[in-house]
Coordinates of C-alpha atoms and ligand atoms in Angstrom, one line a residue:
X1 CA -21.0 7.7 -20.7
X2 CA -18.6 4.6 -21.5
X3 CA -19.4 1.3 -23.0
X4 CA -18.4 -2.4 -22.5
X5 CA -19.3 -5.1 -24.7
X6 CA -18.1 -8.8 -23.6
X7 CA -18.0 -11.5 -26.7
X8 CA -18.5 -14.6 -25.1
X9 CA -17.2 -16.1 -28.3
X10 CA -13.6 -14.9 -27.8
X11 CA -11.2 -15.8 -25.3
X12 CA -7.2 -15.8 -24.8
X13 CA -7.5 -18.7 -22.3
X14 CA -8.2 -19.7 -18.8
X15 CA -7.3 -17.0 -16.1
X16 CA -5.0 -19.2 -13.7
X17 CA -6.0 -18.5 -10.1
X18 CA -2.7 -18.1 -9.2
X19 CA -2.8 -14.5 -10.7
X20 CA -4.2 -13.2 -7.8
X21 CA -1.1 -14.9 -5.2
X22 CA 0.7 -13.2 -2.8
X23 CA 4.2 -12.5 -1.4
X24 CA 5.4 -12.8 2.5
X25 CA 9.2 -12.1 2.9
X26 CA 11.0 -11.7 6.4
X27 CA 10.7 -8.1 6.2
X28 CA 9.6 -5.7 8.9
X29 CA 6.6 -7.0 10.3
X30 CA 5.3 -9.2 7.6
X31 CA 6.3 -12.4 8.8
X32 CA 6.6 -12.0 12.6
X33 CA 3.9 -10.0 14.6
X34 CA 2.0 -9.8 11.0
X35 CA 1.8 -13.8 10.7
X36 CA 3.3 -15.4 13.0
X37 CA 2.7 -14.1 16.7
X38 CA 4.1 -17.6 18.2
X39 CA 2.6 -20.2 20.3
X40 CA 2.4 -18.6 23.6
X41 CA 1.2 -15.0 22.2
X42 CA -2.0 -13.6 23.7
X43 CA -2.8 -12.8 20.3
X44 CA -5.1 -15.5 19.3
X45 CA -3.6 -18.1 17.3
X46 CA -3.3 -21.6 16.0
X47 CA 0.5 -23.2 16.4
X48 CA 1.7 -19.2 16.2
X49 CA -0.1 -18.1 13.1
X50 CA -2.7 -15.1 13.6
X51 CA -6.1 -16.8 13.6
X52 CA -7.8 -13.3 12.3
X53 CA -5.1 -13.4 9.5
X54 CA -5.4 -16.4 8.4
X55 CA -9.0 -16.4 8.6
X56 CA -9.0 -12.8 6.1
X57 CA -6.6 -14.8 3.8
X58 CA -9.3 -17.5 3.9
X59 CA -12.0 -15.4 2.6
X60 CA -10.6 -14.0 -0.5
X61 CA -9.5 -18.0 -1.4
X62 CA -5.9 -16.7 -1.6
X63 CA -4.5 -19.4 -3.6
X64 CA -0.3 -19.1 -3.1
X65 CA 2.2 -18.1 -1.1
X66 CA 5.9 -16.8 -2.0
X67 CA 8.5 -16.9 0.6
X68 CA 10.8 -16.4 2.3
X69 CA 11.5 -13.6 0.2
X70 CA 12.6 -11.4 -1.8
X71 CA 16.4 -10.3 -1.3
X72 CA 16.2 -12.3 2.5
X73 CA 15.9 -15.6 0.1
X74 CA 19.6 -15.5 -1.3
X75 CA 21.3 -14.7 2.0
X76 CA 18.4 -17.3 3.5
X77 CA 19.8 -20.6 5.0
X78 CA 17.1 -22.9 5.5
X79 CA 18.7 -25.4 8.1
X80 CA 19.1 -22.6 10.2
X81 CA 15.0 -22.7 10.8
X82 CA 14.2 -26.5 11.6
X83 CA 14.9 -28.3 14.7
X84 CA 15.1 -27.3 18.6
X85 CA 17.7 -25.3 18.1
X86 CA 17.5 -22.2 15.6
X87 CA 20.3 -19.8 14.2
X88 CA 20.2 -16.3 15.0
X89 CA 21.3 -13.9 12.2
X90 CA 21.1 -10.4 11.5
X91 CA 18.9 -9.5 8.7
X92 CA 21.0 -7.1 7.0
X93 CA 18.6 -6.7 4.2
X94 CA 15.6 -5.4 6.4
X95 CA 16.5 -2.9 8.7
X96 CA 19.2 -4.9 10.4
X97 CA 17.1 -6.3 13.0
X98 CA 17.9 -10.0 14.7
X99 CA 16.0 -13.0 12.6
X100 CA 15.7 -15.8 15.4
X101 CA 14.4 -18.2 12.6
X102 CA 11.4 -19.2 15.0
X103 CA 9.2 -19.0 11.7
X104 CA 11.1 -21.7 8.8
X105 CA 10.2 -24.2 6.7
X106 CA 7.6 -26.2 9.2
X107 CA 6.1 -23.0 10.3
X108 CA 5.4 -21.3 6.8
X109 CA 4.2 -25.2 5.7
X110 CA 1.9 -25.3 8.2
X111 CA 0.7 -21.9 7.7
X112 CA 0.1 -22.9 3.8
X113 CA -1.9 -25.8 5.4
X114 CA -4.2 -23.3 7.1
X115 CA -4.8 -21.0 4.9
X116 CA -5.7 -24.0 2.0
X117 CA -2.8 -22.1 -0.6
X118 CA -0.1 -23.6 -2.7
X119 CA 3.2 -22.8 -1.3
X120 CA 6.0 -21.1 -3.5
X121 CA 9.7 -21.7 -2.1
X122 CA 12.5 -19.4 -3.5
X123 CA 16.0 -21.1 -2.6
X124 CA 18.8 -19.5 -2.1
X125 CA 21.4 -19.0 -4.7
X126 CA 23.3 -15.4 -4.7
X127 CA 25.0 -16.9 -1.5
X128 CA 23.9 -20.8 -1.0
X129 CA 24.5 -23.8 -3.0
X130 CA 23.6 -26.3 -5.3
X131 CA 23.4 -29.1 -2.7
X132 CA 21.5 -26.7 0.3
X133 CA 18.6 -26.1 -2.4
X134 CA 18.5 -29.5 -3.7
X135 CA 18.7 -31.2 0.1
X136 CA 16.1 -28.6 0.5
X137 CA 13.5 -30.1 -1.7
X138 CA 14.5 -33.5 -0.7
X139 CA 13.5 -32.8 2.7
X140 CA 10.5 -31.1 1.9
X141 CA 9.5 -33.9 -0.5
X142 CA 11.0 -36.9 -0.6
X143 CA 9.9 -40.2 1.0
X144 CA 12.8 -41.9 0.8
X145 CA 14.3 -43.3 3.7
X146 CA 17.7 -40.8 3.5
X147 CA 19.5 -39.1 6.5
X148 CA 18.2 -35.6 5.1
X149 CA 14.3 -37.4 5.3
X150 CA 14.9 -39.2 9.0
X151 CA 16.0 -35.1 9.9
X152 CA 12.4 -34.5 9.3
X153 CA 10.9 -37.2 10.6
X154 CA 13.1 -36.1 14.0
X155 CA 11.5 -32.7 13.6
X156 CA 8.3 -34.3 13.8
X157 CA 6.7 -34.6 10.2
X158 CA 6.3 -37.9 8.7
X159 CA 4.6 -37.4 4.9
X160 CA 6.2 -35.1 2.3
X161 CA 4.6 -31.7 1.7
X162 CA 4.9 -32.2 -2.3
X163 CA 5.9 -28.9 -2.7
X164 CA 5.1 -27.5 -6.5
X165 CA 6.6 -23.9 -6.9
X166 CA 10.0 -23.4 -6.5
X167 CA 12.4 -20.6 -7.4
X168 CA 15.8 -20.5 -8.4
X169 CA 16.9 -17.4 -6.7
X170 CA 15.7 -13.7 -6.7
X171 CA 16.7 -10.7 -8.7
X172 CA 19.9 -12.5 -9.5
X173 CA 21.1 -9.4 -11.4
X174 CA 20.9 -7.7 -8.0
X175 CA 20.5 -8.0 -4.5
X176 CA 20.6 -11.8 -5.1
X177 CA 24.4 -11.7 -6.5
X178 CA 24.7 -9.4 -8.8
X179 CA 25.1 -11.5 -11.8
X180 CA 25.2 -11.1 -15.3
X181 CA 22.0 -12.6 -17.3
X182 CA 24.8 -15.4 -19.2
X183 CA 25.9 -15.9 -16.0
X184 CA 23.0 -16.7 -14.5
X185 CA 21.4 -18.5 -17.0
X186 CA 24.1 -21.6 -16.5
X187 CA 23.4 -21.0 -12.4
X188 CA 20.1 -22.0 -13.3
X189 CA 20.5 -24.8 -15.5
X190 CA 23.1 -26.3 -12.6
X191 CA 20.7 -25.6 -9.6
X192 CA 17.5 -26.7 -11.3
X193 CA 18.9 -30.4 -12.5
X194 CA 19.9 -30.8 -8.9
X195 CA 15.7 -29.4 -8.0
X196 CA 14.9 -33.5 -8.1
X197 CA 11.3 -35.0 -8.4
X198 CA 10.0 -36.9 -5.5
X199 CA 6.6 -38.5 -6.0
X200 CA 4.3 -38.0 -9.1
X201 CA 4.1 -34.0 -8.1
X202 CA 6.3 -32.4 -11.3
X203 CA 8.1 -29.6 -9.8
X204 CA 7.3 -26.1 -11.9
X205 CA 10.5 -24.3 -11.5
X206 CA 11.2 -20.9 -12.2
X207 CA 14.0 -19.0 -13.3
X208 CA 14.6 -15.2 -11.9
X209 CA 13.5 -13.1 -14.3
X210 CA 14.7 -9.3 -15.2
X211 CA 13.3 -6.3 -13.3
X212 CA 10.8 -3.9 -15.5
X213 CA 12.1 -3.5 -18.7
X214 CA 15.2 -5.7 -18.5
X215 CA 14.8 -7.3 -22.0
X216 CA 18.4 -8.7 -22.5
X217 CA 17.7 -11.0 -19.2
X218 CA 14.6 -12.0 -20.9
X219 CA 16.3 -12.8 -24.1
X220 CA 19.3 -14.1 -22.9
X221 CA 17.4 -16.3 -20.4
X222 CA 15.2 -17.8 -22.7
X223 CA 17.8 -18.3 -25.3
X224 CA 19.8 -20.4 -22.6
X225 CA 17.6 -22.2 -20.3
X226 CA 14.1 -21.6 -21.9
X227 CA 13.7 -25.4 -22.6
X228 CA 14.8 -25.9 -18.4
X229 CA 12.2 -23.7 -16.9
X230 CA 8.4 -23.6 -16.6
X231 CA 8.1 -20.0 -15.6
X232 CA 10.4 -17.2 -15.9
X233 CA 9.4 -14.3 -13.1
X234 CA 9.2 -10.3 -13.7
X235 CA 9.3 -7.8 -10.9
X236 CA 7.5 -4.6 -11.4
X237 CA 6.5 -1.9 -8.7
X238 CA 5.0 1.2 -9.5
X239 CA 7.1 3.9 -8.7
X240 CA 6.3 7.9 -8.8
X241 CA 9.7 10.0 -8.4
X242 CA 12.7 9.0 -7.8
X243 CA 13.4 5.9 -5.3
X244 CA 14.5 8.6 -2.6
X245 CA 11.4 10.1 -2.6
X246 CA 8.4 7.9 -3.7
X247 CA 5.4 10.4 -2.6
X248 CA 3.4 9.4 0.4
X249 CA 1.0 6.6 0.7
X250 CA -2.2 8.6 2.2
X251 CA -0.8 12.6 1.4
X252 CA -1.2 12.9 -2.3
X253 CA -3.0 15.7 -5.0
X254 CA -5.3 14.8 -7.6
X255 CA -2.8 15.2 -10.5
X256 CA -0.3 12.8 -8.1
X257 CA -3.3 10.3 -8.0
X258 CA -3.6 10.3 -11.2
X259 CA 0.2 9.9 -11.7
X260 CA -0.2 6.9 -9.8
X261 CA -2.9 5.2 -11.9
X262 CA -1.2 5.9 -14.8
X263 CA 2.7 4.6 -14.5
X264 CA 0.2 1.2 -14.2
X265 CA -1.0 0.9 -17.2
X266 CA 2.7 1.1 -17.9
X267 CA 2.6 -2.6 -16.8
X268 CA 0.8 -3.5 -20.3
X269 CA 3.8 -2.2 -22.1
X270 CA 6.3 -4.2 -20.0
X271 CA 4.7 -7.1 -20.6
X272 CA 4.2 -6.9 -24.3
X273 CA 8.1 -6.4 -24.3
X274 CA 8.7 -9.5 -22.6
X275 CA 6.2 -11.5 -24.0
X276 CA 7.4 -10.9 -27.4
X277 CA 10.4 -12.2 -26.5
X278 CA 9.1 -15.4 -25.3
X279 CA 6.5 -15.9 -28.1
X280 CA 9.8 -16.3 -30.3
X281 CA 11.8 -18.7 -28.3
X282 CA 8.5 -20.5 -26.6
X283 CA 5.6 -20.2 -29.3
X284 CA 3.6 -23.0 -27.7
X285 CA 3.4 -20.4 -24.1
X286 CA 4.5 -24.0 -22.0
X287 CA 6.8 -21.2 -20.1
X288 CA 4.7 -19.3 -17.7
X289 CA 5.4 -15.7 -16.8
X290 CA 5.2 -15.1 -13.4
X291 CA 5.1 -11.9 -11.9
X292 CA 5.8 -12.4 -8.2
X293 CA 6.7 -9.3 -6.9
X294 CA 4.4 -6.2 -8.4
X295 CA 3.0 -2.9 -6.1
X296 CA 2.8 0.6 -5.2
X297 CA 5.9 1.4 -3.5
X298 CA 5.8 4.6 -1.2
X299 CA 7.8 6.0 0.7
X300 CA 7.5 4.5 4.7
X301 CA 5.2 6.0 7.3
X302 CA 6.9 8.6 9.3
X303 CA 8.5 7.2 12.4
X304 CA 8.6 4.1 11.2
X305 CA 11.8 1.4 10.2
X306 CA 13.1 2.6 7.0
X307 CA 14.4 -1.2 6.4
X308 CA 10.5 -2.1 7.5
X309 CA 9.0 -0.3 3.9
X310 CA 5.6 -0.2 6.1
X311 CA 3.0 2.1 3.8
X312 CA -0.6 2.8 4.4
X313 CA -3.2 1.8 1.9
X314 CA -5.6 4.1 0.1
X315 CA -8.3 3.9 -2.2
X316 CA -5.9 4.9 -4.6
X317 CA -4.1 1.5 -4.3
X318 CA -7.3 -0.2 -4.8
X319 CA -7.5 1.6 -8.4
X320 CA -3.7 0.9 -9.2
X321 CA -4.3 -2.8 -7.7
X322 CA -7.8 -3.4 -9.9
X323 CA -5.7 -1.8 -13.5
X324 CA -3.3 -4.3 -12.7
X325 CA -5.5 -7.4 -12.3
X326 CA -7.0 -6.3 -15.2
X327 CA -3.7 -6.3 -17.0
X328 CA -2.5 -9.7 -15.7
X329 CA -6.3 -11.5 -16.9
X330 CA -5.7 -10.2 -20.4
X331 CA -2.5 -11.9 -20.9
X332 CA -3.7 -15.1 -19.0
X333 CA -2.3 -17.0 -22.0
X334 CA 1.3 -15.9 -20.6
X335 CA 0.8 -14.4 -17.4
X336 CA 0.2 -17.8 -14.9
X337 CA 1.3 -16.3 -11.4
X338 CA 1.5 -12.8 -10.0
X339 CA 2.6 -12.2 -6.4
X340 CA 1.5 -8.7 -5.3
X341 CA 4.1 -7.5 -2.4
X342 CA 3.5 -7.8 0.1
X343 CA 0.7 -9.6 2.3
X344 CA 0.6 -8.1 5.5
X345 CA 2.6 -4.8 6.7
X346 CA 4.7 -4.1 3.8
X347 CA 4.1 -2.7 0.5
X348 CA 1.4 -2.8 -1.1
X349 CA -0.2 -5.0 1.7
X350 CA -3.9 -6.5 2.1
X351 CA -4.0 -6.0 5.7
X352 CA -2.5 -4.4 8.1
X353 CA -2.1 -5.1 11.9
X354 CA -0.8 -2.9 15.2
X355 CA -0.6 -5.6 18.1
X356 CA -3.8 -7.4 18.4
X357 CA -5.5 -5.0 15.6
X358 CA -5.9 -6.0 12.0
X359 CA -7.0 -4.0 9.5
X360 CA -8.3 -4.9 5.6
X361 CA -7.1 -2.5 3.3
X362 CA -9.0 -1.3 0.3
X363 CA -6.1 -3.2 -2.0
X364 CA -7.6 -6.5 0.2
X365 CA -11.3 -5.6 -1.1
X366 CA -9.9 -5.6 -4.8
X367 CA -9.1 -9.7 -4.3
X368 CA -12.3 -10.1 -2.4
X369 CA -14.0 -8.7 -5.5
X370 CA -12.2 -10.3 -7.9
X371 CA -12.4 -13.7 -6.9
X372 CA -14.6 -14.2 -9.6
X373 CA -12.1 -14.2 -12.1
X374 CA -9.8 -17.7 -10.3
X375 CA -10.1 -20.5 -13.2
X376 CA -12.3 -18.8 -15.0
X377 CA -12.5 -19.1 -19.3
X378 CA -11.2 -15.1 -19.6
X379 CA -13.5 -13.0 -22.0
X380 CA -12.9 -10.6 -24.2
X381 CA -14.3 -7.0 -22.8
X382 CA -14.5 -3.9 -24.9
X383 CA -14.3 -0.9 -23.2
X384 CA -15.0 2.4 -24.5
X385 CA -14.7 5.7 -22.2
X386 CA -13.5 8.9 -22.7
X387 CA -10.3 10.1 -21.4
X388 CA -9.7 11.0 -17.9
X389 CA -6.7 12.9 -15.6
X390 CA -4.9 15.9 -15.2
X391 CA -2.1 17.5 -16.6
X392 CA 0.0 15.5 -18.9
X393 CA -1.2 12.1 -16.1
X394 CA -4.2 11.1 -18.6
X395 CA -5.8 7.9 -19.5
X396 CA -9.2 5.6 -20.3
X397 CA -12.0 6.4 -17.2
X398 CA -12.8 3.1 -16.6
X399 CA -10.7 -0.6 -17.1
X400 CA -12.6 -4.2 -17.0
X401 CA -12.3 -7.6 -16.8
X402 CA -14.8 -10.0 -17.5
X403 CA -14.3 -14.2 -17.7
X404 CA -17.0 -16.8 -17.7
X405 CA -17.5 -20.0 -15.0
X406 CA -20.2 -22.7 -14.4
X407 CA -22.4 -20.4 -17.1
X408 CA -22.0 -17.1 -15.0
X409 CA -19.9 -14.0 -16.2
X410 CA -18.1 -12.3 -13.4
X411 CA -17.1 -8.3 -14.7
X412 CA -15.1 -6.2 -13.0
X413 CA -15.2 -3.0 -13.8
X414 CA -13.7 0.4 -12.0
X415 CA -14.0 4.1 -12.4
X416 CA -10.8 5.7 -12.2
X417 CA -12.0 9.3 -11.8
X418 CA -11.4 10.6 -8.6
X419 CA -14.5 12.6 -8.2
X420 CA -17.2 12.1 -10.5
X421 CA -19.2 8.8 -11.3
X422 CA -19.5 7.2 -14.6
X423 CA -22.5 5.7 -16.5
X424 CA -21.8 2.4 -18.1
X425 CA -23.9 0.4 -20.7
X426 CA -22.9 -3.2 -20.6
X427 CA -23.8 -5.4 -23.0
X428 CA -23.2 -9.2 -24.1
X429 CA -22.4 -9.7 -27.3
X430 CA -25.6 -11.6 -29.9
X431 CA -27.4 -12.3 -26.2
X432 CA -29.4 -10.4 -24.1
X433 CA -28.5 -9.7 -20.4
X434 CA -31.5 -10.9 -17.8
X435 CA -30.2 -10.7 -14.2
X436 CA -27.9 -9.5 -12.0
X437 CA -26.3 -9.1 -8.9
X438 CA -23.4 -7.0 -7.3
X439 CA -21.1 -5.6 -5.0
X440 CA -19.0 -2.1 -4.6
X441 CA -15.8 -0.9 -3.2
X442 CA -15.8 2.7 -3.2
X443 CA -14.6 5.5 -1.0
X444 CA -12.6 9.0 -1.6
X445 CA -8.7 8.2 -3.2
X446 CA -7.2 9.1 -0.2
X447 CA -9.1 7.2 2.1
X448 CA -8.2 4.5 3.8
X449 CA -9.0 2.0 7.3
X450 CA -7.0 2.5 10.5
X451 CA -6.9 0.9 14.0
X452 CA -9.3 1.7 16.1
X453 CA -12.0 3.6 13.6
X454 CA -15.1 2.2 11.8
X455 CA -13.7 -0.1 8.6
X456 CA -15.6 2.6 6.3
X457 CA -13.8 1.1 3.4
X458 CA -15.6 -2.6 2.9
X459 CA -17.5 -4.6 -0.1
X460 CA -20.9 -3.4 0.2
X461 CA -23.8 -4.6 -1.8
X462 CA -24.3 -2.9 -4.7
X463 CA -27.7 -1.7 -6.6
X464 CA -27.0 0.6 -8.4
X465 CA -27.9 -0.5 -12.2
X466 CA -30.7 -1.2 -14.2
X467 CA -31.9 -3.5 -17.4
X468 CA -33.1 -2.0 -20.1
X469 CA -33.6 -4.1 -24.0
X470 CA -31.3 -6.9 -22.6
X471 CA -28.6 -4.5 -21.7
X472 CA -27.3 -3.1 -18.6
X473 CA -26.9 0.5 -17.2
X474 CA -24.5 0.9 -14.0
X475 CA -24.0 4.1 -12.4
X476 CA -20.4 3.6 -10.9
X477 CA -19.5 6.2 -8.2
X478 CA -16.0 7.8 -8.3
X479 CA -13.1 6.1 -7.5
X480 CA -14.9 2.6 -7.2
X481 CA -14.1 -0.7 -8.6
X482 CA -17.4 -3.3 -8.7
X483 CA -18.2 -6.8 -9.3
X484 CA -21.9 -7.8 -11.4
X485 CA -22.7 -11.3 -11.6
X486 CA -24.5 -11.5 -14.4
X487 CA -26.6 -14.8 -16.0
Ligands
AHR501 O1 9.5 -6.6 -1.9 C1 10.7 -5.9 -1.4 C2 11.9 -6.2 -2.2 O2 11.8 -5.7 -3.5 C3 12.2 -7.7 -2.4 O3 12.9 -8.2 -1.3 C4 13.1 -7.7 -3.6 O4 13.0 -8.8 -4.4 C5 12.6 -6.4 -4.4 O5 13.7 -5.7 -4.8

């Protein structure tokens, strides 16, 4: 049996919806045939973007949008997708396949627009300039009556977008230049002076962050431009094995499950590192850390694009995305944005799609369920279960997350273990619990939804506890994550 007790009395802060954001780079079939089908596609659509996409993306209030990538956003030139008359290139990062630019600054605005997110631009550093990012957020936001602003007028948008998020680059210390952290550090402070505010919208800029463990880029970053950023960003994946072989998305054993699950809570420790770091230089937490690219990475379907990184999407994704949630709401007093990668057809994505098909993965029922959790005063949630795993791959049975809105408390609460359920006894701190209501993901950890079967994997309705002396008992099946309204 485990235990979670939630003081209502003690809080690290508000949990910023933007935690639970997303990523779409021009990468395999994210972008086009994933998003954007075009205007004259049979697929259902409004001005080229999937209407069943969009419409998924509605549901779970996704509330921001990175793009356009990833690596694509340093060799990404953004003239060369306005206007009439588009630039072809070869995307050399992403299986070398031809980018006609159809989908570009209009396109993933209007898609924004849609769906009802914030949009979060990365410009272009390892091979642009100073004056290609800075024209581009003049053009994007600017009402001013300059040559740059007439260019969109003449591509038929009259008011500013007022564009918030913008980043300065992407893993600069890698496929986005190669740099050195000192290096980069004065790229920033040059590119983000030139990153000029239009309108009463203040820009929140942020500087490329290290990858994993990187703590000299997180040092040296902060030492030199901590006063010129309002977020620094982290990437993290999850990674079993070595980057040649990653394991397979849906073919796994129970010890490689729990493998998995594991190298996630791995994500606390990474965070404490940098966090540290910028508690010393940035006490007051103005700087936000933003954690826009973080995942299971597997390796690719067979017979599929190697450049495409298309992976399936197993229950087991749903368990590694709901530790990692959990991870990100604890340090909501640092952690203001996380990005998982990617939306649709790459990565760790929330749906799928083959043609006219779409399918939700079980890593899209997570967000569903956590919804919950978006502006909500975070809680503090003590969880006590025993040990769970196999071989030396052990860990806690069951993670949480609990936060309090308009006098509700939304808990989230998983069972890790891949084939056995779990009793929890919940209780409030000093109050006693009277009602609630809930819902279940829950499903074998290999398990997953494809094209042209039943969805078996879905948010069901969930019954499954009782309340006994103002406290409450849940039965939680295996390998589930759930959602109680309680209050
Ligand atoms: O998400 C795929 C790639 O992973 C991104 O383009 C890059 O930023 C990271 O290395």
């Amino acid at each position: 049996m485990a235990k979670i007790s939630i003081d209502r009395s003690r809080s690290v802060g508000t949990i910023s919806r933007f935690i639970y954001g997303h990523f779409a780079e021009h990468l395999g079939r994210c972008i086009y045939g994933g998003i954007y089908v075009g205007k004259d596609s049979p697929i259902p659509n409004e001005n080229g973007m999937r209407k069943d996409v969009v419409e998924a993306m509605k549901a779970i209030h996704l509330p921001v949008l990175r793009w356009p990538g990833g690596c694509f956003a340093d060799e990404y030139h953004w003239r060369d997708g306005i206007g009439p008359n588009r630039k072809r290139m070869v995307n050399t990062h992403w299986g070398g396949v031809v980018e006609d630019n159809s989908f570009g600054t209009h396109e993933f605005l209007e898609l924004c627009r849609q769906v009802g997110c914030e949009p979060y631009i990365t410009g272009n550093v390892g091979s642009g300039t100073v004056q290609e990012m800075s024209e581009w957020v003049e053009y994007i936001n600017s009402d001013g009556d300059s040559t740059t602003v007439q260019e969109r007028w003449a591509n038929g948008r009259k008011d500013a977008w007022n564009v918030r998020f913008w980043g300065v680059g992407n893993e600069n210390w890698g496929c986005g230049g190669n740099m050195r952290p000192e290096f980069y550090a004065d790229q920033y402070r040059r590119y983000q002076t030139y990153c000029r505010q239009y309108g009463d919208r203040k820009l929140y800029k942020v500087a490329c962050g290290p990858s994993d463990g990187d703590l000299k880029w997180t040092e040296t970053l902060m030492k030199n431009a901590g006063k010129m950023m309002d977020g620094l960003s982290l990437h993290h994946y999850t990674v079993c094995g070595s980057w040649q072989d990653k394991g397979s998305a849906t073919q796994f054993t129970r010890e490689q499950y729990y493998r998995q699950l594991q190298a996630t809570f791995k994500t606390e420790e990474i965070l404490q590192g940098h966090c540290a770091i910028m508690n010393r230089y940035d006490p007051e937490k103005r700087v936000g850390l933003i954690v826009d690219e973080w995942g299971n990475w597997f390796n690719v379907e067979p017979d599929t694009n190697p450049g495409f990184l298309y992976q399936q999407n197993t229950m087991r994704d749903a368990m590694v995305a709901a530790i990692s949630l959990d991870i990100f709401n604890r340090y909501c007093d640092r952690v203001y944005m996380a990005n998982i990668a990617q939306t649709v057809n790459v990565l760790q994505a929330i749906i799928l799609t083959e043609g006219a098909k779409m399918v939700l993965t079980p890593t899209y029922h997570v967000f569903d369920l956590y919804q919950g959790h978006m502006d909500a005063r975070q809680l503090d949630c003590f969880v006590e279960a025993e040990t769970v795993g196999e071989g030396e791959f052990t860990m806690t049975g069951v993670t949480a997350s609990a936060s309090e809105k308009d006098g509700k408390v939304t808990l989230t609460l998983s069972n890790l273990k891949a084939d056995e359920g779990e009793e929890v006894v919940i209780r409030l701190k000093d109050e006693t619990i009277a009602k609630a209501e809930g819902r279940i993901l829950t499903g074998r950890m290999d398990q997953y939804n494809d094209f042209g079967k039943e969805e078996k994997l879905k948010v069901e309705p969930f019954t499954g506890f009782s309340i006994r002396d103002g406290s409450l008992t849940v039965k939680l099946p295996a390998c589930s994550v759930a959602e109680l309204t309680i209050g």
